[in-house]
PDB file of C-alpha atoms in Angstrom:
ATOM      1  CA  MET A 108      92.946 111.535  94.738  1.00 67.00           C
ATOM      2  CA  ASP A 109      91.074 111.169  97.984  1.00 66.00           C
ATOM      3  CA  PHE A 110      87.684 112.219  97.603  1.00 74.00           C
ATOM      4  CA  ASP A 111      84.704 111.819  99.772  1.00 79.00           C
ATOM      5  CA  GLY A 112      83.244 108.284  98.649  1.00 89.00           C
ATOM      6  CA  LEU A 113      84.436 105.726  97.724  1.00 94.00           C
ATOM      7  CA  VAL A 114      83.397 106.009  93.966  1.00 96.00           C
ATOM      8  CA  LYS A 115      81.169 108.610  91.728  1.00 95.00           C
ATOM      9  CA  GLU A 116      79.763 108.311  88.459  1.00 97.00           C
ATOM     10  CA  ILE A 117      81.078 111.113  85.795  1.00 96.00           C
ATOM     11  CA  ALA A 118      79.854 110.353  82.321  1.00 97.00           C
ATOM     12  CA  ILE A 119      78.611 107.826  79.709  1.00 97.00           C
ATOM     13  CA  ILE A 120      79.985 107.259  76.493  1.00 96.00           C
ATOM     14  CA  ASP A 121      78.778 106.626  73.366  1.00 96.00           C
ATOM     15  CA  SER A 122      77.669 102.974  73.468  1.00 96.00           C
ATOM     16  CA  THR A 123      78.852 102.268  69.970  1.00 97.00           C
ATOM     17  CA  ILE A 124      82.507 102.983  71.052  1.00 97.00           C
ATOM     18  CA  ILE A 125      81.928 100.484  74.203  1.00 97.00           C
ATOM     19  CA  SER A 126      80.189  97.732  71.507  1.00 97.00           C
ATOM     20  CA  ALA A 127      83.691  97.788  69.384  1.00 96.00           C
ATOM     21  CA  ILE A 128      86.050  97.873  72.275  1.00 96.00           C
ATOM     22  CA  ALA A 129      84.100  94.967  73.884  1.00 97.00           C
ATOM     23  CA  GLU A 130      84.404  92.831  70.511  1.00 96.00           C
ATOM     24  CA  LYS A 131      88.249  93.220  69.837  1.00 93.00           C
ATOM     25  CA  CYS A 132      88.674  92.420  73.823  1.00 93.00           C
ATOM     26  CA  LYS A 133      86.278  89.259  73.081  1.00 94.00           C
ATOM     27  CA  GLN A 134      88.876  88.059  70.501  1.00 91.00           C
ATOM     28  CA  ILE A 135      91.654  87.994  73.033  1.00 89.00           C
ATOM     29  CA  SER A 136      93.502  85.102  74.608  1.00 89.00           C
ATOM     30  CA  TRP A 137      93.306  86.606  77.667  1.00 89.00           C
ATOM     31  CA  MET A 138      95.510  83.860  79.041  1.00 90.00           C
ATOM     32  CA  GLN A 139      98.606  84.469  77.348  1.00 87.00           C
ATOM     33  CA  THR A 140     101.459  85.043  79.354  1.00 85.00           C
ATOM     34  CA  ASP A 141     101.684  88.748  77.513  1.00 81.00           C
ATOM     35  CA  TYR A 142      98.475  89.683  79.687  1.00 83.00           C
ATOM     36  CA  SER A 143     100.259  88.512  83.010  1.00 86.00           C
ATOM     37  CA  ARG A 144     100.220  91.106  86.206  1.00 84.00           C
ATOM     38  CA  GLY A 145     103.381  90.738  88.446  1.00 79.00           C
ATOM     39  CA  GLU A 146     102.096  92.897  91.437  1.00 80.00           C
ATOM     40  CA  PRO A 147     100.966  90.184  93.775  1.00 78.00           C
ATOM     41  CA  PRO A 148      97.261  91.149  95.175  1.00 81.00           C
ATOM     42  CA  LEU A 149      96.454  91.662  91.131  1.00 83.00           C
ATOM     43  CA  LYS A 150      98.479  88.573  89.879  1.00 84.00           C
ATOM     44  CA  GLU A 151      94.816  86.695  88.746  1.00 87.00           C
ATOM     45  CA  GLY A 152      94.283  90.280  86.534  1.00 87.00           C
ATOM     46  CA  ARG A 153      95.393  90.597  82.794  1.00 87.00           C
ATOM     47  CA  LEU A 154      96.705  93.779  81.910  1.00 83.00           C
ATOM     48  CA  VAL A 155      97.380  95.666  78.388  1.00 85.00           C
ATOM     49  CA  VAL A 156      99.158  99.028  79.228  1.00 83.00           C
ATOM     50  CA  PHE A 157      98.775 101.960  77.279  1.00 81.00           C
ATOM     51  CA  PRO A 158     101.621 103.645  76.209  1.00 73.00           C
ATOM     52  CA  TYR A 159     101.387 106.915  78.269  1.00 68.00           C
ATOM     53  CA  VAL A 160     103.920 108.718  80.814  1.00 65.00           C
ATOM     54  CA  ILE A 161     104.409 105.300  83.005  1.00 61.00           C
ATOM     55  CA  LYS A 162     105.073 102.470  81.416  1.00 55.00           C
ATOM     56  CA  PRO A 163     106.811  99.168  81.629  1.00 52.00           C
ATOM     57  CA  ARG A 164     110.337  98.961  80.659  1.00 49.00           C
ATOM     58  CA  ASP A 165     110.559  97.930  76.744  1.00 49.00           C
ATOM     59  CA  TYR A 166     106.922  97.966  76.113  1.00 50.00           C
ATOM     60  CA  SER A 167     105.521  97.362  72.288  1.00 52.00           C
ATOM     61  CA  PRO A 168     102.449  96.081  72.144  1.00 60.00           C
ATOM     62  CA  GLY A 169     101.470  93.672  69.887  1.00 65.00           C
ATOM     63  CA  VAL A 170      99.574  94.029  66.749  1.00 60.00           C
ATOM     64  CA  ASP A 171      96.234  93.005  68.316  1.00 72.00           C
ATOM     65  CA  GLN A 172      97.041  95.141  71.368  1.00 79.00           C
ATOM     66  CA  ARG A 173      97.936  98.522  69.405  1.00 79.00           C
ATOM     67  CA  ALA A 174      94.736  97.908  67.537  1.00 84.00           C
ATOM     68  CA  LEU A 175      92.436  97.374  70.598  1.00 87.00           C
ATOM     69  CA  LEU A 176      94.600 100.536  71.933  1.00 86.00           C
ATOM     70  CA  GLU A 177      93.372 102.504  68.726  1.00 88.00           C
ATOM     71  CA  LEU A 178      89.435 101.597  69.573  1.00 92.00           C
ATOM     72  CA  CYS A 179      89.863 103.303  72.714  1.00 93.00           C
ATOM     73  CA  LEU A 180      91.249 106.413  71.998  1.00 91.00           C
ATOM     74  CA  PRO A 181      87.431 108.188  71.468  1.00 94.00           C
ATOM     75  CA  VAL A 182      87.123 107.381  75.345  1.00 95.00           C
ATOM     76  CA  CYS A 183      90.603 108.813  75.992  1.00 93.00           C
ATOM     77  CA  THR A 184      89.042 112.376  73.929  1.00 93.00           C
ATOM     78  CA  ARG A 185      86.275 112.318  76.132  1.00 96.00           C
ATOM     79  CA  ILE A 186      87.927 111.977  79.118  1.00 95.00           C
ATOM     80  CA  ARG A 187      90.592 114.472  78.623  1.00 94.00           C
ATOM     81  CA  GLU A 188      87.086 117.110  77.672  1.00 95.00           C
ATOM     82  CA  ILE A 189      85.819 116.140  81.612  1.00 96.00           C
ATOM     83  CA  PHE A 190      89.318 116.490  83.329  1.00 96.00           C
ATOM     84  CA  SER A 191      90.771 119.320  80.736  1.00 96.00           C
ATOM     85  CA  GLN A 192      93.361 120.473  83.524  1.00 96.00           C
ATOM     86  CA  CYS A 193      94.644 116.800  84.078  1.00 94.00           C
ATOM     87  CA  ILE A 194      97.604 114.616  81.963  1.00 90.00           C
ATOM     88  CA  PHE A 195      96.924 111.081  81.065  1.00 90.00           C
ATOM     89  CA  ILE A 196      99.846 109.333  82.956  1.00 88.00           C
ATOM     90  CA  ARG A 197      98.867 105.963  82.838  1.00 87.00           C
ATOM     91  CA  GLY A 198      96.055 103.788  81.308  1.00 88.00           C
ATOM     92  CA  GLU A 199      95.127 100.070  81.069  1.00 89.00           C
ATOM     93  CA  ILE A 200      92.762  97.786  80.128  1.00 92.00           C
ATOM     94  CA  ALA A 201      92.252  95.380  82.982  1.00 93.00           C
ATOM     95  CA  THR A 202      91.013  92.405  82.792  1.00 94.00           C
ATOM     96  CA  LEU A 203      89.654  90.085  85.112  1.00 96.00           C
ATOM     97  CA  PRO A 204      88.940  86.204  84.755  1.00 96.00           C
ATOM     98  CA  PRO A 205      85.438  84.773  85.471  1.00 96.00           C
ATOM     99  CA  GLY A 206      85.760  83.642  89.420  1.00 96.00           C
ATOM    100  CA  VAL A 207      88.742  85.648  90.468  1.00 95.00           C
ATOM    101  CA  GLU A 208      88.630  88.190  93.163  1.00 94.00           C
ATOM    102  CA  LEU A 209      91.530  90.374  93.293  1.00 92.00           C
ATOM    103  CA  GLY A 210      93.699  91.180  96.866  1.00 91.00           C
ATOM    104  CA  TRP A 211      92.865  93.625  99.200  1.00 92.00           C
ATOM    105  CA  HIS A 212      95.000  96.806  98.329  1.00 90.00           C
ATOM    106  CA  VAL A 213      95.577 100.222  98.531  1.00 87.00           C
ATOM    107  CA  ASP A 214      97.140 101.379  95.400  1.00 84.00           C
ATOM    108  CA  PRO A 215     100.602 102.083  96.166  1.00 83.00           C
ATOM    109  CA  MET A 216     102.789 104.765  94.067  1.00 83.00           C
ATOM    110  CA  TRP A 217     103.204 108.062  94.011  1.00 84.00           C
ATOM    111  CA  PHE A 218     100.812 108.513  91.014  1.00 85.00           C
ATOM    112  CA  HIS A 219      98.215 106.510  92.918  1.00 86.00           C
ATOM    113  CA  GLU A 220      97.981 109.405  95.331  1.00 88.00           C
ATOM    114  CA  HIS A 221      98.128 112.518  93.270  1.00 90.00           C
ATOM    115  CA  CYS A 222      95.648 110.964  90.498  1.00 93.00           C
ATOM    116  CA  HIS A 223      92.144 110.667  89.762  1.00 95.00           C
ATOM    117  CA  ARG A 224      91.744 106.718  89.183  1.00 95.00           C
ATOM    118  CA  ILE A 225      88.886 106.581  86.986  1.00 97.00           C
ATOM    119  CA  HIS A 226      87.288 102.941  85.446  1.00 97.00           C
ATOM    120  CA  VAL A 227      84.978 102.805  82.427  1.00 98.00           C
ATOM    121  CA  PRO A 228      83.801  99.237  82.417  1.00 98.00           C
ATOM    122  CA  ILE A 229      83.784  97.564  79.104  1.00 98.00           C
ATOM    123  CA  ILE A 230      82.850  94.103  79.497  1.00 98.00           C
ATOM    124  CA  THR A 231      80.683  93.726  82.864  1.00 97.00           C
ATOM    125  CA  ASP A 232      77.332  92.193  84.457  1.00 95.00           C
ATOM    126  CA  SER A 233      75.780  92.465  87.439  1.00 97.00           C
ATOM    127  CA  ARG A 234      78.028  89.834  89.449  1.00 97.00           C
ATOM    128  CA  CYS A 235      81.381  91.932  88.781  1.00 97.00           C
ATOM    129  CA  VAL A 236      81.961  94.421  91.862  1.00 97.00           C
ATOM    130  CA  GLN A 237      84.011  96.757  92.960  1.00 96.00           C
ATOM    131  CA  LEU A 238      84.996  95.770  96.605  1.00 96.00           C
ATOM    132  CA  TRP A 239      86.014  98.411  99.387  1.00 93.00           C
ATOM    133  CA  GLU A 240      85.913  97.087 103.150  1.00 90.00           C
ATOM    134  CA  GLY A 241      82.104  96.775 104.329  1.00 90.00           C
ATOM    135  CA  SER A 242      81.050  98.324 100.725  1.00 93.00           C
ATOM    136  CA  SER A 243      80.368  96.661  97.058  1.00 94.00           C
ATOM    137  CA  GLN A 244      78.668  97.922  94.076  1.00 96.00           C
ATOM    138  CA  HIS A 245      78.396  97.188  90.241  1.00 98.00           C
ATOM    139  CA  LEU A 246      80.124  99.166  87.816  1.00 98.00           C
ATOM    140  CA  CYS A 247      77.743  99.655  84.695  1.00 98.00           C
ATOM    141  CA  ALA A 248      79.269  99.490  81.546  1.00 97.00           C
ATOM    142  CA  GLY A 249      79.956 102.390  79.083  1.00 96.00           C
ATOM    143  CA  LYS A 250      80.124 105.076  81.945  1.00 98.00           C
ATOM    144  CA  ILE A 251      82.785 106.826  83.631  1.00 98.00           C
ATOM    145  CA  TYR A 252      83.841 106.385  86.785  1.00 98.00           C
ATOM    146  CA  GLU A 253      86.527 107.862  89.310  1.00 96.00           C
ATOM    147  CA  ILE A 254      87.116 105.308  92.239  1.00 95.00           C
ATOM    148  CA  ASN A 255      88.454 106.155  95.592  1.00 92.00           C
ATOM    149  CA  ASN A 256      91.630 103.983  95.191  1.00 89.00           C
ATOM    150  CA  ARG A 257      93.155 105.593  98.292  1.00 87.00           C
ATOM    151  CA  ARG A 258      90.469 103.167 100.309  1.00 90.00           C
ATOM    152  CA  ARG A 259      91.650  99.673 100.441  1.00 91.00           C
ATOM    153  CA  HIS A 260      89.915  98.059  97.875  1.00 93.00           C
ATOM    154  CA  SER A 261      89.161  94.712  95.375  1.00 94.00           C
ATOM    155  CA  ALA A 262      87.481  93.932  92.526  1.00 96.00           C
ATOM    156  CA  ARG A 263      85.420  90.458  92.484  1.00 97.00           C
ATOM    157  CA  ASN A 264      83.756  88.618  88.663  1.00 97.00           C
ATOM    158  CA  GLY A 265      81.367  86.507  89.518  1.00 97.00           C
ATOM    159  CA  SER A 266      80.214  85.871  85.837  1.00 97.00           C
ATOM    160  CA  GLU A 267      81.300  83.608  83.774  1.00 96.00           C
ATOM    161  CA  ASP A 268      82.715  86.204  81.130  1.00 96.00           C
ATOM    162  CA  PHE A 269      86.150  88.007  81.239  1.00 96.00           C
ATOM    163  CA  ARG A 270      84.790  91.633  83.167  1.00 97.00           C
ATOM    164  CA  VAL A 271      86.807  94.176  81.083  1.00 97.00           C
ATOM    165  CA  HIS A 272      87.760  97.875  82.450  1.00 97.00           C
ATOM    166  CA  LEU A 273      89.842 100.756  81.114  1.00 96.00           C
ATOM    167  CA  ILE A 274      91.641 102.322  84.157  1.00 94.00           C
ATOM    168  CA  PHE A 275      93.449 105.719  83.613  1.00 94.00           C
ATOM    169  CA  ASP A 276      95.482 107.762  86.231  1.00 92.00           C
ATOM    170  CA  LEU A 277      95.388 111.902  85.515  1.00 93.00           C
ATOM    171  CA  CYS A 278      96.950 114.223  87.225  1.00 93.00           C
ATOM    172  CA  HIS A 279      96.391 118.308  87.205  1.00 94.00           C
ATOM    173  CA  GLU A 280      99.230 119.735  85.218  1.00 92.00           C
ATOM    174  CA  THR A 281     100.663 121.601  87.631  1.00 94.00           C
ATOM    175  CA  THR A 282     101.074 119.307  90.541  1.00 92.00           C
ATOM    176  CA  TRP A 283     102.897 116.499  87.461  1.00 89.00           C
ATOM    177  CA  ALA A 284     104.394 119.384  86.652  1.00 88.00           C
ATOM    178  CA  ASP A 285     106.189 120.313  90.324  1.00 91.00           C
ATOM    179  CA  TYR A 286     106.764 116.845  91.496  1.00 88.00           C
ATOM    180  CA  VAL A 287     109.026 116.324  88.253  1.00 84.00           C
ATOM    181  CA  SER A 288     110.855 119.694  88.545  1.00 88.00           C
ATOM    182  CA  LYS A 289     112.124 118.961  91.864  1.00 87.00           C
ATOM    183  CA  GLY A 290     113.221 115.087  90.813  1.00 85.00           C
ATOM    184  CA  GLY A 291     110.835 113.560  91.676  1.00 82.00           C
ATOM    185  CA  ASN A 292     110.012 109.734  90.477  1.00 75.00           C
ATOM    186  CA  PRO A 293     106.662 108.592  90.163  1.00 67.00           C
ATOM    187  CA  ASN A 294     107.514 104.921  90.735  1.00 65.00           C
ATOM    188  CA  VAL A 295     108.467 105.172  94.116  1.00 62.00           C
ATOM    189  CA  MET A 296     106.622 103.332  96.225  1.00 51.00           C
ATOM    190  CA  THR A 297     104.661 105.154  98.958  1.00 52.00           C
ATOM    191  CA  CYS A 298     102.884 102.926 100.957  1.00 41.00           C
ATOM    192  CA  ASP A 299     103.144  99.177 101.510  1.00 37.00           C
ATOM    193  CA  PRO A 300     101.912  97.558  98.736  1.00 36.00           C
ATOM    194  CA  ALA A 301     100.581  94.141 100.368  1.00 35.00           C
ATOM    195  CA  LEU A 302      98.055  96.614 102.439  1.00 30.00           C
TER     196      LEU A 302
END
């Protein structure tokens, strides 16, 4: 969902919640194929997907993934309080290995255009930045941000640790209901994913 600017801070999450998620994330072997991404500009990243409306075919999280998702539920509750007229369309735990920069892109799906794109950094430091053409910003752990994913963007992890963000797409209930009632397919590409 386009808004003026590139990123805006929305709220803060209790540090004990963030710490519990971070500790679980540190126990994960992120380089295993279970966490691979397929999208060309994002293939260097790692991923755990939440089981919401939009999810990969045959999605069945392992025991460790399920435990991690459960730790994230208080974050989801807080976001739901803020965006009370919206529903969760998609969610993920996106991890960027040390020294990696994602490819430049504009998020290409229908839901990307019509959702609030929310980031909640879990593990990060000042060397981890969100990038837009001509601009960069470090997103602090434990804060809720909305980013403008309709502008060409990337992310860089310049640290020695895995950078972990929770990322959620929330769509206004009426927008989603209208789209679905008209037979819309939220997985239809609406722009070139290579951008």
